[in-house]
Structures are given as structure tokens and as C-alpha cells.
Amino acid sequence: MLRYAKSVFNVCSQDIRDVMSAADRAHMISFTGGMPDKRLLPVDEIDAIYCKLGREVKQRGLQYGPTGGYPALVESVRCYLQAKGLPVEHHRLLITTGSMQAIYLIAKIFLDPGDRVILEHPTFMGAIAAFKSFQAALIDVATDEQGMEPEGLARAAAQPPLSKFAYVIPNFHNPWPYSMARKEALLDILHQRKLVLLEDDPYNELYFEEAEQNRITPMIAMNNTGLPICYTGSFSKVLGPGMRVGWLLGPEEIVRHAEAVKQSIDACTPMFTQMRANEFLISPRFETYLAGIRLAYKQRGQTMLAALDRYMPKAVRYNRPTGGFYIWLFLPEGVDAASVLHRAMPRGVEFVVGKSFDPQGVKNDFLRLAFCHTAEENIEPGIRVLAEVIEECYD
Ligand SMILES: Cc1ncc(COP(=O)(O)O)c(C=O)c1O
């Protein structure tokens, strides 16, 4: 009998593994994982960057590097975030192995078993898994069309024992991006309650219209309350998750602790990919590339919306995304996403059921469709099947 640590039994990452493996099954129309379309990834640009690097730099790329990050990349990410209005001057930056690692590090340095974390519903399943692995108690707050509900946050934040931090994804993961007014209201509540905020923003670059940029200002850039905010971002959704390059920007003390823990986890994020990410980030090609993928994902989103408008029963509600990878469907009363999935899969269509995004793992009257990695021509047939299946479920 193997004597595992108790914490092993709190690990619940099965949902993520299922979603990612489903996304790759060739015979299915998959609306599952939130991964970029491999056909849109900058393979040629990354190849060209690598060929141009000198031998010494390549050798360095195969070495260990500083835990804080490849210095040139640290500097470029600082400039990149500063250009977006983020307060890099008063914060410390850590390069992480994806933003998933940043979330894990914050969980690791704040959570003892039983500690509370406030998070929105729906939320990112990877964060649920990370917080649960530290045996945290998850306090969820509902979201509406402007973001996390302030009354719910105020109630959750007042509940003793006080939560350690709140975790939010204001842009493009959940059905609606947060409004500016809502972000301000949430900042006030968090400040009054002296809660740390973990702001996760991996989709920040993926807005469909330039005008949307005003609305997606990160909360860390709006904060004049003194509230400690840790902000994480990533190149996963734009350059590719295989890069495993993300970052954590936050108060000096918190990030110093995070860096010390990172040292004991992976020593450093691979130098090999940090170098490539750096060269791409500082090249003039970066902006044109971003413009291209924004357009491509916008088109896919529109194709999916047009198919939903055409085929979905009227009783099904859904958001109209202004960026990101997802459309969320809210099912008619009494219809469970698991029964829709069971009928849809034999007909070649799959998606992620709502309860995977519910911190309590229960609510299942909604589901998430990713339009990012499905070939454009498969979107309409997939939605047609889904609409038929949903109709059968409540007939
Ligand atoms: C909201 C959110 N945060 C973080 C991540 C993790 O991204 P990374 O690949 O940078 O670890 C994801 C990936 O799906 C995500 O959707």
C-alpha cells in the first residue's frame, strides 16, 4: 500500500485532462478546450527567430536561467505591460511557466487547509483545481452581465473567517467582460475588506474591436486604493500554450515569496521558449500577428453566433462575445448539460458542461462552447447537431 500525502486526494484536474484530450480527437467536432487553433500559431515566425539567434544565445537557451525570468524577457514584458497602462514601476514582475503557475504560486503562498478563496461563478477550472489542491474552501459569487455581483462579493467578503484572496477573470473567459463601473465597485469592496485580489487576464489581447480596449482595462491599472493586486497574464492564447510563458505582476513582497516557491518547483521557466517569446514580442511582426488572430477568432465567433441564431431553440440563451474564445449557453429549465453531452457525443459533437466551471461542481444548466480551435466549416454543422439534441432534451 503506497503512503501518499493527503493532498493528493484533493487534486481534481481530471476535467482539464478530459477537455484537452477531447479537443484533439480528429473524428469529433470539438467545442471543448480553450486552446488556440494550431493552424494560426506563428510557426514560421518562431522558426525564423530561432534561426537568427547566435550560437551563444542558443547555448544559453538550453541552460538553466534565473528563477525570476530571462532578463531580456523580463524587461520586454515590463515595457509591454507598461504600454498597456499597468503600474509596473511599483510592482515586481516574475516570469512564470504559464499563468497556471502564477495561480498555483499565489495559492501556495496564501492557503492553508480550510482557508477561504472567493471566486466568480463560472470560473476557470484550472484555478478551481489549484485552490482545491490546497484544501481551500471555495466561496463562489454569481456574475451578471457586468461581472461579479457586488452584493455577493460584499456578503462573501464579510463572512468570517475572512477569505485570503479573491480570484477574478474580468475579460473574455466568462460570459461577459466586466464593466468599468463594476470593476470600480469591486475594488472598493475588496479594499474595505482588506482582501488581496488575484486578477487573471490571459485573453486580454483577444478583443474583436479596437473600441473594446477601453473596457478591458485591467483592475490593477485602475487601482488607487492601495489594495494588493496580483495580476497574471500569458502568451498561451496568442503565441501558443506550448510556450508555457506567463507572468505575475504584483506587490514586491508577494512576488518575492512566489519566486522563492517557484525556485523549488521548476527552478526556472524554460529559457528556450522565453528567448523566442522575447524576440517575437519585441519584433514589429508581433502587432500584425495579433491583428490577424483577432480577426480570425472574431470571424469564428461570428460564424458560431450566426449558427446559434439560426438553429438554437428560443429558450436557450447565450452571450455575444466581444473577444476571447467562448460562447456560453444557458439551457432551458430542467435541461442538464450532462444529458445534452451524452446525446451529442455519439453524434460527433462535444463541449464542456457547466459544472466543470462551478466552484462547487454542481450547477449544470449551462455549458461552454469554444470556437477557437474548430475548423470554420465545422462550426455550423456542430451547432445544428447541438440544437437538435437540446430540443430533444426538453421535448
Ligand atoms: C482563465 C484562464 N486562466 C489561466 C489559464 C492558463 O493559461 P496558461 O497556459 O498560461 O497556463 C487559462 C487556460 O485555459 C485560462 O482560461
CSV table of C-alpha atoms and ligand atoms in Angstrom, one decimal:
chain,number,residue,atom,x,y,z
A,1,MET,CA,0.0,0.0,0.0
A,2,LEU,CA,1.5,3.3,-1.1
A,3,ARG,CA,1.5,6.0,1.5
A,4,TYR,CA,0.6,9.1,-0.4
A,5,ALA,CA,0.3,12.6,1.1
A,6,LYS,CA,-3.3,13.6,1.9
A,7,SER,CA,-3.1,16.4,-0.5
A,8,VAL,CA,-3.0,14.0,-3.5
A,9,PHE,CA,-6.7,13.2,-2.9
A,10,ASN,CA,-7.6,16.9,-3.3
A,11,VAL,CA,-6.3,17.0,-6.8
A,12,CYS,CA,-9.2,17.2,-9.2
A,13,SER,CA,-7.6,18.0,-12.6
A,14,GLN,CA,-9.4,15.3,-14.4
A,15,ASP,CA,-11.8,17.8,-16.0
A,16,ILE,CA,-8.9,19.7,-17.6
A,17,ARG,CA,-7.3,16.5,-19.0
A,18,ASP,CA,-10.6,15.4,-20.4
A,19,VAL,CA,-11.2,18.8,-22.1
A,20,MET,CA,-7.7,18.9,-23.6
A,21,SER,CA,-7.7,15.3,-24.9
A,22,ALA,CA,-11.3,15.8,-26.3
A,23,ALA,CA,-10.2,18.9,-28.2
A,24,ASP,CA,-7.7,16.8,-30.3
A,25,ARG,CA,-10.0,13.9,-31.3
A,26,ALA,CA,-10.0,14.0,-35.1
A,27,HIS,CA,-13.4,12.5,-35.8
A,28,MET,CA,-15.3,14.8,-33.4
A,29,ILE,CA,-16.5,18.4,-33.9
A,30,SER,CA,-15.0,19.7,-30.7
A,31,PHE,CA,-16.0,22.8,-28.9
A,32,THR,CA,-14.1,21.9,-25.8
A,33,GLY,CA,-10.6,23.2,-24.8
A,34,GLY,CA,-9.6,26.8,-24.8
A,35,MET,CA,-6.6,26.3,-27.0
A,36,PRO,CA,-5.6,28.4,-30.0
A,37,ASP,CA,-6.1,26.9,-33.4
A,38,LYS,CA,-2.8,25.3,-34.3
A,39,ARG,CA,-3.2,26.5,-37.9
A,40,LEU,CA,-3.0,30.1,-36.6
A,41,LEU,CA,0.1,29.7,-34.5
A,42,PRO,CA,3.2,31.6,-35.6
A,43,VAL,CA,5.3,28.6,-36.6
A,44,ASP,CA,7.2,30.4,-39.4
A,45,GLU,CA,7.9,33.5,-37.3
A,46,ILE,CA,9.2,31.3,-34.4
A,47,ASP,CA,11.3,29.3,-36.8
A,48,ALA,CA,12.8,32.4,-38.3
A,49,ILE,CA,13.5,33.8,-34.9
A,50,TYR,CA,15.3,30.7,-33.8
A,51,CYS,CA,17.5,30.5,-37.0
A,52,LYS,CA,18.6,34.1,-36.4
A,53,LEU,CA,19.8,33.6,-32.8
A,54,GLY,CA,23.6,33.2,-32.4
A,55,ARG,CA,25.2,30.0,-31.2
A,56,GLU,CA,26.0,31.5,-27.8
A,57,VAL,CA,22.4,32.6,-27.2
A,58,LYS,CA,21.1,29.2,-28.3
A,59,GLN,CA,23.5,27.6,-25.8
A,60,ARG,CA,22.1,29.9,-23.1
A,61,GLY,CA,18.6,28.8,-24.2
A,62,LEU,CA,19.5,25.2,-23.3
A,63,GLN,CA,20.8,26.2,-19.8
A,64,TYR,CA,19.1,26.9,-16.5
A,65,GLY,CA,18.2,30.6,-16.2
A,66,PRO,CA,17.3,32.9,-13.4
A,67,THR,CA,14.1,31.9,-11.5
A,68,GLY,CA,12.7,35.5,-12.0
A,69,GLY,CA,12.9,35.0,-15.8
A,70,TYR,CA,15.2,35.6,-18.7
A,71,PRO,CA,16.3,39.2,-18.1
A,72,ALA,CA,15.7,40.4,-21.6
A,73,LEU,CA,12.1,39.0,-21.5
A,74,VAL,CA,11.5,40.4,-18.0
A,75,GLU,CA,12.4,43.8,-19.5
A,76,SER,CA,10.3,43.4,-22.6
A,77,VAL,CA,7.2,42.2,-20.6
A,78,ARG,CA,7.7,45.2,-18.3
A,79,CYS,CA,7.6,47.6,-21.3
A,80,TYR,CA,4.7,45.7,-22.8
A,81,LEU,CA,2.6,45.9,-19.6
A,82,GLN,CA,3.6,49.5,-19.1
A,83,ALA,CA,2.4,50.4,-22.5
A,84,LYS,CA,-0.9,48.9,-21.5
A,85,GLY,CA,-1.0,51.3,-18.5
A,86,LEU,CA,-0.1,48.7,-15.9
A,87,PRO,CA,1.7,50.0,-12.8
A,88,VAL,CA,5.0,48.2,-13.4
A,89,GLU,CA,7.0,50.8,-11.5
A,90,HIS,CA,5.5,49.9,-8.2
A,91,HIS,CA,5.3,46.2,-8.7
A,92,ARG,CA,7.6,43.2,-9.1
A,93,LEU,CA,7.4,41.0,-12.2
A,94,LEU,CA,8.0,37.3,-12.3
A,95,ILE,CA,8.0,35.2,-15.4
A,96,THR,CA,6.0,32.0,-14.8
A,97,THR,CA,5.5,28.7,-16.6
A,98,GLY,CA,2.1,29.8,-17.9
A,99,SER,CA,-0.4,31.8,-15.9
A,100,MET,CA,-1.5,28.5,-14.4
A,101,GLN,CA,1.8,28.5,-12.5
A,102,ALA,CA,1.1,32.1,-11.3
A,103,ILE,CA,-2.3,31.0,-9.9
A,104,TYR,CA,-0.7,28.0,-8.3
A,105,LEU,CA,2.1,30.1,-6.7
A,106,ILE,CA,-0.4,32.5,-5.2
A,107,ALA,CA,-2.5,29.6,-3.9
A,108,LYS,CA,0.7,28.0,-2.4
A,109,ILE,CA,1.8,31.1,-0.6
A,110,PHE,CA,-1.6,32.1,0.8
A,111,LEU,CA,-3.6,29.0,1.5
A,112,ASP,CA,-3.5,26.7,4.5
A,113,PRO,CA,-6.1,23.9,4.6
A,114,GLY,CA,-9.6,25.3,5.2
A,115,ASP,CA,-8.7,28.9,4.1
A,116,ARG,CA,-11.3,30.6,2.0
A,117,VAL,CA,-11.0,31.9,-1.5
A,118,ILE,CA,-13.7,34.0,-3.2
A,119,LEU,CA,-14.2,33.3,-6.9
A,120,GLU,CA,-16.7,34.1,-9.5
A,121,HIS,CA,-19.2,31.6,-11.0
A,122,PRO,CA,-18.5,30.4,-13.6
A,123,THR,CA,-14.7,30.4,-13.3
A,124,PHE,CA,-11.6,28.7,-14.7
A,125,MET,CA,-11.4,25.0,-13.9
A,126,GLY,CA,-7.6,25.1,-13.6
A,127,ALA,CA,-8.0,27.7,-10.7
A,128,ILE,CA,-10.6,25.5,-9.0
A,129,ALA,CA,-8.2,22.6,-9.2
A,130,ALA,CA,-5.2,24.6,-7.9
A,131,PHE,CA,-7.2,26.0,-4.9
A,132,LYS,CA,-8.7,22.7,-4.1
A,133,SER,CA,-5.3,21.1,-4.1
A,134,PHE,CA,-4.5,23.3,-1.0
A,135,GLN,CA,-7.8,22.2,0.6
A,136,ALA,CA,-9.2,25.7,0.3
A,137,ALA,CA,-12.9,26.4,0.9
A,138,LEU,CA,-14.3,27.9,-2.3
A,139,ILE,CA,-16.8,30.7,-1.8
A,140,ASP,CA,-18.5,31.5,-5.1
A,141,VAL,CA,-20.1,34.7,-6.1
A,142,ALA,CA,-22.6,34.9,-9.1
A,143,THR,CA,-21.8,37.0,-12.1
A,144,ASP,CA,-24.2,39.1,-14.2
A,145,GLU,CA,-23.7,41.0,-17.5
A,146,GLN,CA,-21.3,43.4,-15.8
A,147,GLY,CA,-19.2,41.0,-13.9
A,148,MET,CA,-19.1,39.6,-10.4
A,149,GLU,CA,-22.1,40.8,-8.4
A,150,PRO,CA,-21.0,43.4,-5.8
A,151,GLU,CA,-23.7,42.4,-3.2
A,152,GLY,CA,-22.5,38.8,-3.4
A,153,LEU,CA,-18.9,39.9,-3.1
A,154,ALA,CA,-19.7,42.1,-0.1
A,155,ARG,CA,-21.5,39.2,1.6
A,156,ALA,CA,-18.8,36.7,0.9
A,157,ALA,CA,-16.0,39.1,2.0
A,158,ALA,CA,-17.8,39.8,5.3
A,159,GLN,CA,-18.2,36.1,6.1
A,160,PRO,CA,-15.8,35.0,8.9
A,161,PRO,CA,-13.2,33.6,8.9
A,162,LEU,CA,-12.0,36.2,6.3
A,163,SER,CA,-11.1,34.9,2.9
A,164,LYS,CA,-7.4,35.0,1.9
A,165,PHE,CA,-8.0,36.4,-1.6
A,166,ALA,CA,-10.5,36.8,-4.4
A,167,TYR,CA,-9.8,35.5,-7.8
A,168,VAL,CA,-11.4,37.0,-10.9
A,169,ILE,CA,-11.1,36.8,-14.7
A,170,PRO,CA,-12.5,40.1,-15.9
A,171,ASN,CA,-12.0,39.7,-19.6
A,172,PHE,CA,-13.4,37.2,-22.1
A,173,HIS,CA,-13.3,33.9,-20.2
A,174,ASN,CA,-16.7,34.2,-18.5
A,175,PRO,CA,-19.8,35.1,-20.5
A,176,TRP,CA,-19.5,38.9,-20.1
A,177,PRO,CA,-16.4,41.1,-19.7
A,178,TYR,CA,-16.6,43.3,-16.5
A,179,SER,CA,-17.8,46.8,-17.0
A,180,MET,CA,-15.6,49.7,-15.7
A,181,ALA,CA,-18.2,50.7,-13.1
A,182,ARG,CA,-18.4,47.2,-11.8
A,183,LYS,CA,-14.6,46.9,-11.6
A,184,GLU,CA,-14.5,50.1,-9.5
A,185,ALA,CA,-17.3,48.8,-7.2
A,186,LEU,CA,-15.4,45.6,-6.7
A,187,LEU,CA,-12.1,47.3,-6.0
A,188,ASP,CA,-13.8,49.4,-3.3
A,189,ILE,CA,-15.3,46.4,-1.6
A,190,LEU,CA,-12.1,44.4,-1.7
A,191,HIS,CA,-10.2,47.4,-0.3
A,192,GLN,CA,-12.7,47.9,2.6
A,193,ARG,CA,-12.3,44.2,3.5
A,194,LYS,CA,-8.6,44.2,3.0
A,195,LEU,CA,-8.6,41.3,0.7
A,196,VAL,CA,-5.9,40.5,-1.8
A,197,LEU,CA,-7.1,40.3,-5.4
A,198,LEU,CA,-5.7,37.8,-8.0
A,199,GLU,CA,-6.6,39.1,-11.4
A,200,ASP,CA,-6.2,36.6,-14.3
A,201,ASP,CA,-6.2,38.1,-17.7
A,202,PRO,CA,-4.9,35.6,-20.4
A,203,TYR,CA,-7.3,36.8,-23.1
A,204,ASN,CA,-6.5,40.5,-22.8
A,205,GLU,CA,-5.2,40.7,-26.4
A,206,LEU,CA,-8.1,38.9,-28.0
A,207,TYR,CA,-10.6,41.7,-28.3
A,208,PHE,CA,-12.6,41.8,-31.5
A,209,GLU,CA,-13.0,45.5,-31.9
A,210,GLU,CA,-10.4,48.3,-31.1
A,211,ALA,CA,-13.1,50.1,-29.1
A,212,GLU,CA,-13.3,47.2,-26.7
A,213,GLN,CA,-9.9,48.1,-25.4
A,214,ASN,CA,-11.3,50.9,-23.2
A,215,ARG,CA,-13.5,48.4,-21.4
A,216,ILE,CA,-10.9,45.7,-20.7
A,217,THR,CA,-8.5,47.9,-18.7
A,218,PRO,CA,-7.1,45.6,-16.0
A,219,MET,CA,-8.2,46.3,-12.4
A,220,ILE,CA,-4.6,46.6,-11.4
A,221,ALA,CA,-4.3,49.6,-13.7
A,222,MET,CA,-7.4,51.2,-12.1
A,223,ASN,CA,-6.4,50.6,-8.5
A,224,ASN,CA,-5.7,53.7,-6.5
A,225,THR,CA,-6.9,52.2,-3.2
A,226,GLY,CA,-3.7,50.6,-2.1
A,227,LEU,CA,-5.4,47.2,-2.4
A,228,PRO,CA,-2.7,44.5,-3.1
A,229,ILE,CA,-3.4,43.1,-6.6
A,230,CYS,CA,-1.5,40.2,-8.3
A,231,TYR,CA,-2.0,40.3,-12.0
A,232,THR,CA,-1.3,37.3,-14.2
A,233,GLY,CA,-1.1,37.1,-18.0
A,234,SER,CA,0.2,34.7,-20.5
A,235,PHE,CA,1.3,34.2,-24.1
A,236,SER,CA,-0.6,30.9,-24.2
A,237,LYS,CA,-3.7,32.2,-26.0
A,238,VAL,CA,-1.7,34.2,-28.6
A,239,LEU,CA,1.7,32.6,-29.2
A,240,GLY,CA,0.7,29.1,-28.1
A,241,PRO,CA,0.3,27.3,-24.8
A,242,GLY,CA,3.3,25.1,-25.7
A,243,MET,CA,5.5,28.1,-25.0
A,244,ARG,CA,4.5,27.9,-21.3
A,245,VAL,CA,5.3,31.6,-20.8
A,246,GLY,CA,3.3,33.7,-18.5
A,247,TRP,CA,3.9,36.3,-15.8
A,248,LEU,CA,2.9,37.5,-12.4
A,249,LEU,CA,2.9,41.2,-11.6
A,250,GLY,CA,2.3,42.1,-8.0
A,251,PRO,CA,3.4,43.8,-4.8
A,252,GLU,CA,7.1,43.3,-4.1
A,253,GLU,CA,6.7,41.1,-1.0
A,254,ILE,CA,4.1,38.8,-2.5
A,255,VAL,CA,6.0,38.2,-5.7
A,256,ARG,CA,9.3,37.7,-3.8
A,257,HIS,CA,7.6,34.8,-1.9
A,258,ALA,CA,6.1,33.5,-5.2
A,259,GLU,CA,9.6,33.5,-6.7
A,260,ALA,CA,11.1,31.6,-3.8
A,261,VAL,CA,8.4,28.9,-4.2
A,262,LYS,CA,8.9,28.8,-7.9
A,263,GLN,CA,12.5,28.0,-7.3
A,264,SER,CA,11.5,24.8,-5.6
A,265,ILE,CA,9.0,23.8,-8.3
A,266,ASP,CA,10.8,24.2,-11.6
A,267,ALA,CA,13.9,26.3,-10.9
A,268,CYS,CA,13.0,28.5,-13.9
A,269,THR,CA,10.7,28.7,-16.9
A,270,PRO,CA,12.5,27.2,-19.9
A,271,MET,CA,15.0,29.7,-21.3
A,272,PHE,CA,14.5,28.2,-24.7
A,273,THR,CA,10.9,29.4,-25.0
A,274,GLN,CA,11.4,32.6,-23.1
A,275,MET,CA,14.0,33.7,-25.7
A,276,ARG,CA,11.7,33.0,-28.5
A,277,ALA,CA,8.8,34.8,-26.8
A,278,ASN,CA,11.1,37.7,-26.2
A,279,GLU,CA,12.3,38.1,-29.8
A,280,PHE,CA,8.7,37.8,-31.0
A,281,LEU,CA,7.4,40.3,-28.5
A,282,ILE,CA,9.9,43.0,-29.5
A,283,SER,CA,9.6,42.4,-33.2
A,284,PRO,CA,7.4,44.6,-35.4
A,285,ARG,CA,5.7,41.4,-36.5
A,286,PHE,CA,4.0,41.0,-33.1
A,287,GLU,CA,1.3,43.6,-33.6
A,288,THR,CA,0.4,42.5,-37.2
A,289,TYR,CA,0.3,38.9,-36.0
A,290,LEU,CA,-2.1,39.9,-33.2
A,291,ALA,CA,-4.3,41.8,-35.6
A,292,GLY,CA,-4.5,38.7,-37.7
A,293,ILE,CA,-5.5,36.3,-35.0
A,294,ARG,CA,-8.0,38.8,-33.5
A,295,LEU,CA,-9.7,38.9,-36.9
A,296,ALA,CA,-9.7,35.1,-37.3
A,297,TYR,CA,-11.2,34.5,-33.9
A,298,LYS,CA,-13.8,37.2,-34.4
A,299,GLN,CA,-14.8,35.5,-37.6
A,300,ARG,CA,-15.2,32.1,-35.9
A,301,GLY,CA,-17.1,33.7,-33.1
A,302,GLN,CA,-19.5,35.3,-35.6
A,303,THR,CA,-19.9,32.1,-37.5
A,304,MET,CA,-20.8,30.3,-34.3
A,305,LEU,CA,-23.2,33.1,-33.3
A,306,ALA,CA,-24.9,33.0,-36.8
A,307,ALA,CA,-25.4,29.3,-36.4
A,308,LEU,CA,-26.8,29.6,-32.9
A,309,ASP,CA,-29.2,32.4,-34.0
A,310,ARG,CA,-30.3,30.1,-36.8
A,311,TYR,CA,-30.7,26.8,-35.1
A,312,MET,CA,-31.0,27.2,-31.3
A,313,PRO,CA,-34.4,26.9,-29.8
A,314,LYS,CA,-35.5,30.3,-28.4
A,315,ALA,CA,-35.5,29.0,-24.9
A,316,VAL,CA,-31.7,28.8,-25.0
A,317,ARG,CA,-29.9,32.0,-24.1
A,318,TYR,CA,-26.3,32.8,-24.9
A,319,ASN,CA,-23.8,35.6,-24.7
A,320,ARG,CA,-22.5,37.5,-27.8
A,321,PRO,CA,-18.7,37.6,-27.2
A,322,THR,CA,-16.7,40.7,-27.9
A,323,GLY,CA,-13.4,38.9,-27.6
A,324,GLY,CA,-11.8,35.6,-26.4
A,325,PHE,CA,-12.7,32.0,-27.4
A,326,TYR,CA,-16.0,31.2,-25.9
A,327,ILE,CA,-19.8,31.3,-26.1
A,328,TRP,CA,-21.8,30.1,-23.1
A,329,LEU,CA,-25.2,28.6,-23.4
A,330,PHE,CA,-27.8,28.8,-20.7
A,331,LEU,CA,-30.2,25.9,-21.1
A,332,PRO,CA,-34.0,25.9,-20.7
A,333,GLU,CA,-35.2,24.9,-17.2
A,334,GLY,CA,-34.9,21.3,-16.4
A,335,VAL,CA,-32.3,20.5,-19.1
A,336,ASP,CA,-29.0,19.3,-17.7
A,337,ALA,CA,-25.7,19.8,-19.7
A,338,ALA,CA,-24.6,16.3,-19.0
A,339,SER,CA,-27.6,14.8,-20.7
A,340,VAL,CA,-27.1,17.1,-23.7
A,341,LEU,CA,-23.5,15.9,-23.9
A,342,HIS,CA,-24.4,12.2,-23.7
A,343,ARG,CA,-26.7,12.6,-26.7
A,344,ALA,CA,-24.3,14.9,-28.6
A,345,MET,CA,-21.2,12.8,-28.3
A,346,PRO,CA,-22.4,9.8,-30.3
A,347,ARG,CA,-23.4,12.3,-33.0
A,348,GLY,CA,-19.9,13.6,-33.1
A,349,VAL,CA,-20.1,16.9,-31.1
A,350,GLU,CA,-18.6,17.8,-27.8
A,351,PHE,CA,-18.3,20.7,-25.4
A,352,VAL,CA,-17.7,21.3,-21.7
A,353,VAL,CA,-20.5,21.0,-19.2
A,354,GLY,CA,-21.2,24.0,-16.9
A,355,LYS,CA,-20.4,22.2,-13.6
A,356,SER,CA,-16.7,22.0,-14.6
A,357,PHE,CA,-16.7,25.8,-14.1
A,358,ASP,CA,-18.8,25.8,-11.0
A,359,PRO,CA,-16.5,26.1,-7.9
A,360,GLN,CA,-18.9,23.7,-6.1
A,361,GLY,CA,-19.1,21.4,-9.1
A,362,VAL,CA,-22.9,21.2,-9.1
A,363,LYS,CA,-24.7,23.7,-11.3
A,364,ASN,CA,-25.1,22.2,-14.7
A,365,ASP,CA,-27.8,24.1,-16.5
A,366,PHE,CA,-25.3,25.8,-18.8
A,367,LEU,CA,-22.3,24.8,-21.0
A,368,ARG,CA,-19.3,26.3,-22.7
A,369,LEU,CA,-18.6,26.2,-26.4
A,370,ALA,CA,-15.1,27.1,-27.6
A,371,PHE,CA,-15.0,28.4,-31.2
A,372,CYS,CA,-11.2,28.9,-31.2
A,373,HIS,CA,-9.8,25.6,-32.5
A,374,THR,CA,-12.7,24.2,-34.5
A,375,ALA,CA,-12.3,24.5,-38.3
A,376,GLU,CA,-14.6,27.2,-39.5
A,377,GLU,CA,-16.5,24.8,-41.8
A,378,ASN,CA,-17.3,22.5,-38.8
A,379,ILE,CA,-18.9,25.1,-36.6
A,380,GLU,CA,-22.3,25.3,-38.3
A,381,PRO,CA,-22.8,21.5,-38.6
A,382,GLY,CA,-21.7,21.1,-35.0
A,383,ILE,CA,-24.2,23.8,-33.7
A,384,ARG,CA,-27.0,22.2,-35.8
A,385,VAL,CA,-26.5,18.9,-34.1
A,386,LEU,CA,-26.3,20.6,-30.7
A,387,ALA,CA,-29.6,22.4,-31.3
A,388,GLU,CA,-31.3,19.2,-32.3
A,389,VAL,CA,-30.0,17.5,-29.2
A,390,ILE,CA,-31.1,20.3,-26.8
A,391,GLU,CA,-34.5,20.3,-28.4
A,392,GLU,CA,-34.8,16.5,-27.8
A,393,CYS,CA,-33.8,17.0,-24.2
A,394,TYR,CA,-36.7,19.2,-23.3
A,395,ASP,CA,-39.4,17.9,-25.7
B,1,LIG,C1,-8.8,31.9,-17.4
B,1,LIG,C2,-7.6,31.2,-17.6
B,1,LIG,N1,-6.5,31.4,-16.8
B,1,LIG,C3,-5.3,30.7,-17.0
B,1,LIG,C4,-5.2,29.8,-18.0
B,1,LIG,C5,-3.9,29.1,-18.1
B,1,LIG,O1,-3.1,29.5,-19.1
B,1,LIG,P1,-1.6,29.1,-19.2
B,1,LIG,O2,-1.5,28.3,-20.4
B,1,LIG,O3,-0.9,30.4,-19.4
B,1,LIG,O4,-1.1,28.4,-18.0
B,1,LIG,C6,-6.3,29.5,-18.8
B,1,LIG,C7,-6.1,28.5,-19.9
B,1,LIG,O5,-7.1,27.9,-20.4
B,1,LIG,C8,-7.5,30.2,-18.6
B,1,LIG,O6,-8.5,30.0,-19.4
